[in-house]
């Protein structure tokens, strides 16, 4: 059931051990996912917030305890990237927080029902004025973020609060080979449907060979809408040639500076946005920055976005979901390629 | 039209000089000349130069496979729009 807390992040074609190898353990986890996603979590999300998020934390703790393989992988990733300054105990504590946050993220998604007011009451939005000012220029706005905190729910909340918003991003299950149609339908129903209810347009899904992505994003910006991009994703396939090296988490990481190019071509300002959870687990703060300067070389301009992501992750490491994903960390150049 | 588009792609979008001079039949997608962002630049150029707005639904690889297919698509668009205007008259 550990895998059920939040959809695992996208997998890569040809990835060893996934998804061709269907182990008994994975089958059990998948079997556990169904009732949790379809029945338990929606019911828990309807409880009073303090109770709902307490239950989510317990579920996260349960996953932390019994999903030993993912737990040790995450601890190892944290220590390898953040260095020896992170003690084993601290890495263990952060990993436990990560499992809790993933579980709470699911409750956030479930609380997006209706007008999302049951989640909206728990999330303070700071910096709305920056987005208002940006949209007043009439060229739309690009919100740049990372796979950090409950970012999908946060984007949905922004839309529900009056900003017409569309996301550039791919649902992992649409691209994972070996996944059955029933499984894809399951994730569509359990996750995407809830999130996409609060979006202006269907998600713009980038993938090598999908050349229409930037034009679709530009169309949304021309309509003075908001487009979101998570710029911490590892470049795939042919996109690697267009990646740039920027300082990120103490190393030179390879990231795609598409946000800068899109901003320059459309004239839309780029604002950074991050959402983090407070110590009581149920309240969150969504912070929108003033526009990031886009002058200078592409690497320089994008380096400012990377620096903002870096700061957010270092300040609250347990909010970054890529610690779970060795493959993604390798793709970014933060870990050696898997053997 | 072919010369104008070929010239723009050659000047602005081709990163690999070994692909020059660019033939009108040269595959633009397989060679990596056109990607998502360079297609956006090309679409903006087409709109500015020829006054033709490319519809989202027309953003398919077949229309942007080469300079030849781009021009064929643009001619069909221009013809279609002219036909529609004539029909209303």
XYZ file of C-alpha atoms in Angstrom:
428
model
C 0.000 0.000 0.000
C 3.005 2.241 0.379
C 3.041 2.881 -3.326
C -0.569 3.900 -3.113
C -0.091 7.027 -1.055
C 0.563 9.229 -4.056
C 0.992 8.163 -7.659
C 4.602 7.174 -8.178
C 6.363 9.593 -10.392
C 6.668 8.883 -14.080
C 8.791 5.962 -15.108
C 11.038 5.708 -18.074
C 10.669 3.380 -20.998
C 13.141 0.581 -20.717
C 13.767 1.142 -17.039
C 15.169 -2.021 -15.546
C 12.799 -3.796 -13.242
C 9.824 -1.660 -14.181
C 7.185 -2.309 -15.261
C 7.849 -5.542 -17.036
C 8.753 -7.258 -13.800
C 5.538 -7.599 -11.878
C 6.565 -8.952 -8.536
C 4.187 -10.365 -5.982
C 5.048 -7.450 -3.732
C 4.137 -4.932 -6.403
C 0.908 -6.763 -7.135
C 0.035 -6.575 -3.478
C 0.810 -2.881 -3.393
C -1.338 -2.335 -6.460
C -4.155 -4.345 -4.929
C -3.850 -2.237 -1.805
C -3.941 0.945 -3.847
C -7.431 0.378 -5.178
C -9.423 0.462 -1.949
C -7.205 3.152 -0.473
C -7.536 5.532 -3.410
C -11.113 4.798 -4.284
C -12.689 4.417 -0.865
C -10.513 5.123 2.150
C -8.813 8.361 1.128
C -11.980 10.065 -0.191
C -13.712 9.254 3.095
C -10.770 10.382 5.202
C -10.609 13.646 3.254
C -14.179 14.412 4.347
C -13.264 14.270 8.002
C -12.473 17.492 9.854
C -9.079 18.677 8.607
C -7.199 18.080 11.846
C -8.349 14.469 11.927
C -7.984 13.848 8.180
C -4.351 14.941 8.086
C -3.598 13.046 11.287
C -4.862 9.889 9.618
C -2.807 10.754 6.513
C 0.314 11.053 8.641
C -0.361 7.679 10.211
C -0.753 6.222 6.743
C 2.529 7.850 5.758
C 4.199 6.339 8.805
C 2.801 2.941 7.898
C 4.228 3.253 4.375
C 7.550 4.416 5.784
C 7.709 1.372 7.996
C 6.651 -1.286 5.535
C 7.968 0.034 2.205
C 11.528 -0.637 3.273
C 13.051 -0.657 -0.192
C 11.809 2.833 -1.064
C 12.687 4.087 2.399
C 16.329 2.992 2.162
C 16.593 4.265 -1.421
C 15.331 7.677 -0.326
C 17.672 7.889 2.653
C 20.583 6.982 0.409
C 19.581 9.598 -2.202
C 19.312 12.328 0.396
C 22.734 11.560 1.831
C 24.422 11.211 -1.539
C 23.125 14.527 -2.860
C 23.150 16.640 0.278
C 26.452 15.205 1.436
C 27.864 13.882 4.635
C 26.659 16.964 6.477
C 23.342 15.155 6.657
C 23.508 12.597 9.435
C 21.859 9.195 8.986
C 19.327 10.139 11.664
C 18.439 13.387 9.903
C 18.123 11.615 6.547
C 15.818 9.080 8.189
C 13.723 11.863 9.706
C 13.431 13.684 6.375
C 12.414 10.465 4.659
C 9.682 9.877 7.198
C 8.458 13.430 6.557
C 8.491 12.750 2.814
C 6.252 9.723 3.286
C 3.911 11.783 5.435
C 3.805 14.614 2.913
C 3.002 12.236 0.076
C 0.152 10.864 2.084
C -1.094 14.358 2.956
C -0.818 15.312 -0.724
C -3.414 12.684 -1.500
C -5.809 14.202 1.032
C -5.207 17.609 -0.568
C -6.236 16.208 -3.941
C -9.359 14.661 -2.462
C -10.279 17.995 -0.869
C -10.353 19.633 -4.299
C -13.927 18.475 -4.705
C -16.557 21.084 -5.532
C -15.026 24.533 -5.543
C -12.025 23.300 -3.606
C -13.070 25.374 -0.627
C -12.304 22.608 1.874
C -8.661 22.776 0.777
C -8.710 26.513 0.089
C -9.467 27.218 3.754
C -6.194 25.535 4.701
C -3.884 27.237 2.227
C -2.715 30.805 2.572
C -1.765 32.352 -0.760
C 0.983 34.952 -0.483
C 2.010 37.181 -3.385
C -1.290 37.199 -5.279
C -0.577 40.829 -6.068
C 2.461 39.793 -8.127
C 0.304 37.572 -10.294
C -2.394 40.243 -10.584
C 0.208 42.790 -11.676
C 1.712 40.371 -14.175
C -1.648 39.608 -15.776
C -2.492 43.300 -15.961
C 0.171 43.564 -18.674
C -1.972 41.293 -20.847
C 0.728 38.809 -21.814
C -0.180 36.038 -19.417
C 2.148 34.773 -16.733
C 4.389 31.755 -16.341
C 4.563 30.182 -12.909
C 7.778 28.243 -12.528
C 7.939 25.663 -9.774
C 9.395 22.296 -8.853
C 8.008 18.905 -7.899
C 7.793 20.344 -4.453
C 5.024 20.148 -1.872
C 1.467 19.615 -3.049
C 2.170 21.518 -6.234
C -0.645 19.955 -8.274
C -3.265 20.823 -5.676
C -1.730 24.264 -5.306
C -2.096 24.920 -9.030
C -5.698 23.751 -8.851
C -6.331 26.082 -5.934
C -4.907 29.028 -7.824
C -7.274 28.294 -10.675
C -10.196 27.884 -8.290
C -9.296 31.233 -6.735
C -9.754 33.020 -10.053
C -6.608 32.651 -12.145
C -7.201 30.763 -15.424
C -4.404 28.236 -15.203
C -3.027 25.470 -17.389
C -0.157 23.136 -16.574
C 2.714 21.974 -18.737
C 3.466 18.516 -17.413
C 3.026 14.864 -18.150
C 1.128 12.237 -16.217
C 3.575 9.402 -15.693
C 0.983 6.706 -16.370
C 0.419 7.966 -19.909
C 4.008 7.080 -20.813
C 4.883 4.080 -18.658
C 5.177 1.062 -20.935
C 3.540 -2.138 -19.746
C 0.792 -0.373 -17.848
C -2.628 -1.748 -18.657
C -5.467 0.408 -19.932
C -7.308 -0.315 -16.707
C -4.386 1.020 -14.677
C -4.194 4.190 -16.755
C -7.927 4.672 -16.344
C -7.539 4.169 -12.622
C -4.960 6.946 -12.268
C -6.996 9.191 -14.536
C -10.033 8.684 -12.361
C -8.334 8.683 -8.986
C -5.913 11.568 -9.526
C -5.974 13.500 -12.801
C -9.746 13.933 -12.894
C -9.762 15.637 -9.505
C -6.851 17.914 -10.296
C -7.909 18.814 -13.824
C -11.365 19.895 -12.689
C -9.652 23.123 -11.690
C -7.681 23.890 -14.834
C -8.437 26.161 -17.752
C -7.273 23.734 -20.437
C -6.156 20.104 -20.542
C -2.565 19.639 -19.438
C 0.029 20.344 -22.108
C 2.103 17.182 -22.016
C 5.730 17.521 -23.122
C 7.419 14.434 -24.462
C 10.178 14.035 -27.034
C 8.501 14.345 -30.422
C 5.527 16.386 -29.193
C 6.429 19.566 -31.014
C 3.204 21.443 -30.352
C 3.855 22.000 -26.635
C 5.324 25.509 -26.782
C 2.745 26.734 -29.304
C -0.083 25.498 -27.085
C 1.486 27.202 -24.082
C 1.913 30.412 -26.085
C -1.771 30.280 -27.066
C -2.742 30.172 -23.377
C -0.398 33.070 -22.601
C -1.767 35.088 -25.525
C -5.202 34.646 -23.961
C -3.704 36.242 -20.824
C -3.836 33.028 -18.855
C -1.407 31.456 -16.414
C 0.846 28.581 -17.465
C 2.776 26.502 -14.939
C 6.027 24.632 -15.511
C 8.030 22.490 -13.091
C 11.577 23.170 -14.237
C 13.328 20.570 -12.113
C 12.496 17.602 -14.362
C 15.332 15.643 -15.895
C 15.556 16.139 -19.675
C 14.506 13.153 -21.734
C 15.882 11.751 -24.971
C 16.719 14.337 -27.601
C 15.869 17.129 -25.156
C 19.173 16.485 -23.389
C 20.937 18.352 -26.185
C 18.978 21.477 -25.273
C 19.609 21.289 -21.549
C 21.939 23.673 -19.763
C 24.199 23.157 -16.777
C 23.315 25.245 -13.773
C 24.339 25.137 -10.129
C 21.709 23.104 -8.302
C 21.935 21.423 -4.906
C 25.662 21.846 -4.733
C 26.394 20.381 -8.152
C 26.077 21.245 -11.833
C 22.690 19.840 -12.849
C 21.338 19.476 -16.384
C 17.961 21.166 -16.711
C 15.834 22.440 -19.573
C 15.604 26.233 -19.744
C 12.334 26.142 -21.734
C 10.707 28.520 -19.276
C 13.166 31.249 -20.267
C 12.746 30.718 -23.997
C 8.968 30.659 -23.694
C 9.023 33.855 -21.648
C 11.256 35.635 -24.138
C 9.204 34.579 -27.143
C 5.874 35.530 -25.627
C 6.853 38.428 -23.375
C 5.180 36.729 -20.416
C 6.799 37.312 -17.018
C 8.113 34.361 -14.996
C 7.191 34.119 -11.322
C 8.386 31.417 -8.980
C 5.795 29.580 -6.903
C 6.279 27.104 -4.086
C 3.876 25.603 -1.610
C 4.930 24.214 1.738
C 3.178 22.488 4.583
C 3.255 23.832 8.107
C 4.129 21.831 11.204
C 0.499 20.839 11.842
C 0.478 19.133 8.401
C -2.920 20.521 7.442
C -2.121 24.166 6.805
C -0.007 25.205 3.850
C 1.470 28.403 2.470
C 1.624 29.052 -1.260
C 4.132 31.760 -2.082
C 4.278 33.593 -5.409
C 7.417 35.621 -6.088
C 7.774 38.891 -7.982
C 8.822 38.414 -11.640
C 12.255 36.881 -12.142
C 14.518 39.046 -14.381
C 14.941 37.350 -17.754
C 17.881 39.406 -19.018
C 21.288 37.984 -19.866
C 22.268 34.692 -21.454
C 19.778 31.841 -21.275
C 21.946 30.046 -18.693
C 22.110 33.186 -16.587
C 18.375 33.847 -16.688
C 17.507 30.221 -16.046
C 20.125 30.074 -13.319
C 17.938 32.494 -11.336
C 15.004 30.067 -11.540
C 17.275 27.168 -10.580
C 18.606 29.178 -7.640
C 15.064 29.787 -6.399
C 14.302 26.051 -6.647
C 17.567 25.276 -4.912
C 16.718 27.597 -2.027
C 13.222 26.149 -1.643
C 14.551 22.577 -1.581
C 17.408 23.309 0.803
C 15.083 25.200 3.144
C 12.508 22.387 3.205
C 14.150 19.267 1.786
C 11.322 16.942 2.788
C 9.009 18.714 0.334
C 10.935 17.666 -2.795
C 9.487 14.459 -4.188
C 12.478 13.626 -6.375
C 14.313 12.218 -3.365
C 12.162 9.155 -3.950
C 13.328 8.806 -7.541
C 16.872 7.677 -8.120
C 16.309 7.661 -11.868
C 15.280 11.326 -11.890
C 18.208 12.342 -9.699
C 20.548 10.538 -12.100
C 18.909 12.221 -15.078
C 19.544 15.586 -13.475
C 23.200 14.682 -13.003
C 22.945 14.753 -9.210
C 23.658 11.035 -8.875
C 25.797 8.747 -11.036
C 23.888 6.916 -13.771
C 22.351 3.654 -12.517
C 24.458 0.600 -13.275
C 7.155 31.243 -49.996
C 9.602 28.303 -49.930
C 12.575 30.640 -50.206
C 11.362 32.882 -47.369
C 10.714 29.990 -44.994
C 13.880 28.154 -45.963
C 15.859 31.323 -45.380
C 14.299 31.913 -41.954
C 14.858 28.343 -40.782
C 18.426 28.347 -42.109
C 19.257 31.639 -40.420
C 17.397 31.317 -37.139
C 16.711 27.713 -36.306
C 19.437 25.488 -37.717
C 22.009 24.899 -34.974
C 24.116 22.342 -36.827
C 25.947 24.030 -39.689
C 26.502 20.698 -41.429
C 22.785 20.701 -42.290
C 23.247 23.801 -44.453
C 22.360 24.554 -47.170
C 18.919 23.362 -46.218
C 16.921 21.533 -48.866
C 13.194 22.117 -49.081
C 12.657 18.398 -48.587
C 15.075 18.036 -45.667
C 13.270 16.477 -42.692
C 13.018 19.156 -40.018
C 11.840 17.013 -37.132
C 14.059 13.969 -37.504
C 17.142 16.146 -37.864
C 16.232 18.044 -34.709
C 16.008 21.387 -36.490
C 12.471 21.826 -35.233
C 11.602 21.178 -31.627
C 8.806 22.525 -29.512
C 10.336 25.966 -28.946
C 11.751 26.438 -32.442
C 8.339 25.491 -33.832
C 6.857 28.280 -31.746
C 9.358 30.706 -33.255
C 8.504 29.485 -36.746
C 4.761 29.768 -36.124
C 5.232 33.338 -34.866
C 7.307 34.150 -37.939
C 4.669 32.682 -40.262
C 1.958 34.709 -38.594
C 3.986 37.881 -38.849
C 5.209 37.290 -42.401
C 2.139 35.797 -44.075
C -0.664 36.744 -41.705
C -1.651 33.101 -41.269
C -2.477 31.979 -37.738
C -1.719 28.311 -37.265
C -4.495 26.540 -35.445
C -3.588 24.311 -32.485
C -5.191 21.349 -34.205
C -2.935 21.818 -37.220
C 0.229 21.431 -35.164
C 0.876 17.938 -36.426
C 4.246 16.606 -37.597
C 2.955 16.070 -41.139
C 2.505 19.807 -41.628
C 5.962 20.669 -40.344
C 7.992 17.777 -41.696
C 9.900 19.915 -44.228
C 9.851 23.305 -45.895
C 7.799 21.763 -48.699
C 5.109 20.401 -46.376
C 4.972 23.671 -44.432
C 4.346 25.597 -47.635
C 1.763 23.080 -48.837
C -0.057 23.435 -45.536
C 0.109 27.244 -45.624
C -1.211 27.322 -49.195
C -4.100 25.087 -48.239
C -4.831 27.332 -45.262
C -4.653 30.488 -47.347
C -6.817 28.867 -50.037
C -9.327 27.648 -47.476
C -9.629 31.059 -45.860
C -9.973 32.773 -49.235
C -12.640 30.220 -50.166
C -14.512 30.863 -46.940
C -14.349 34.626 -47.473
C -15.612 34.173 -51.033
C -18.419 31.947 -49.836
C -19.689 34.643 -47.493
C -19.575 37.258 -50.211
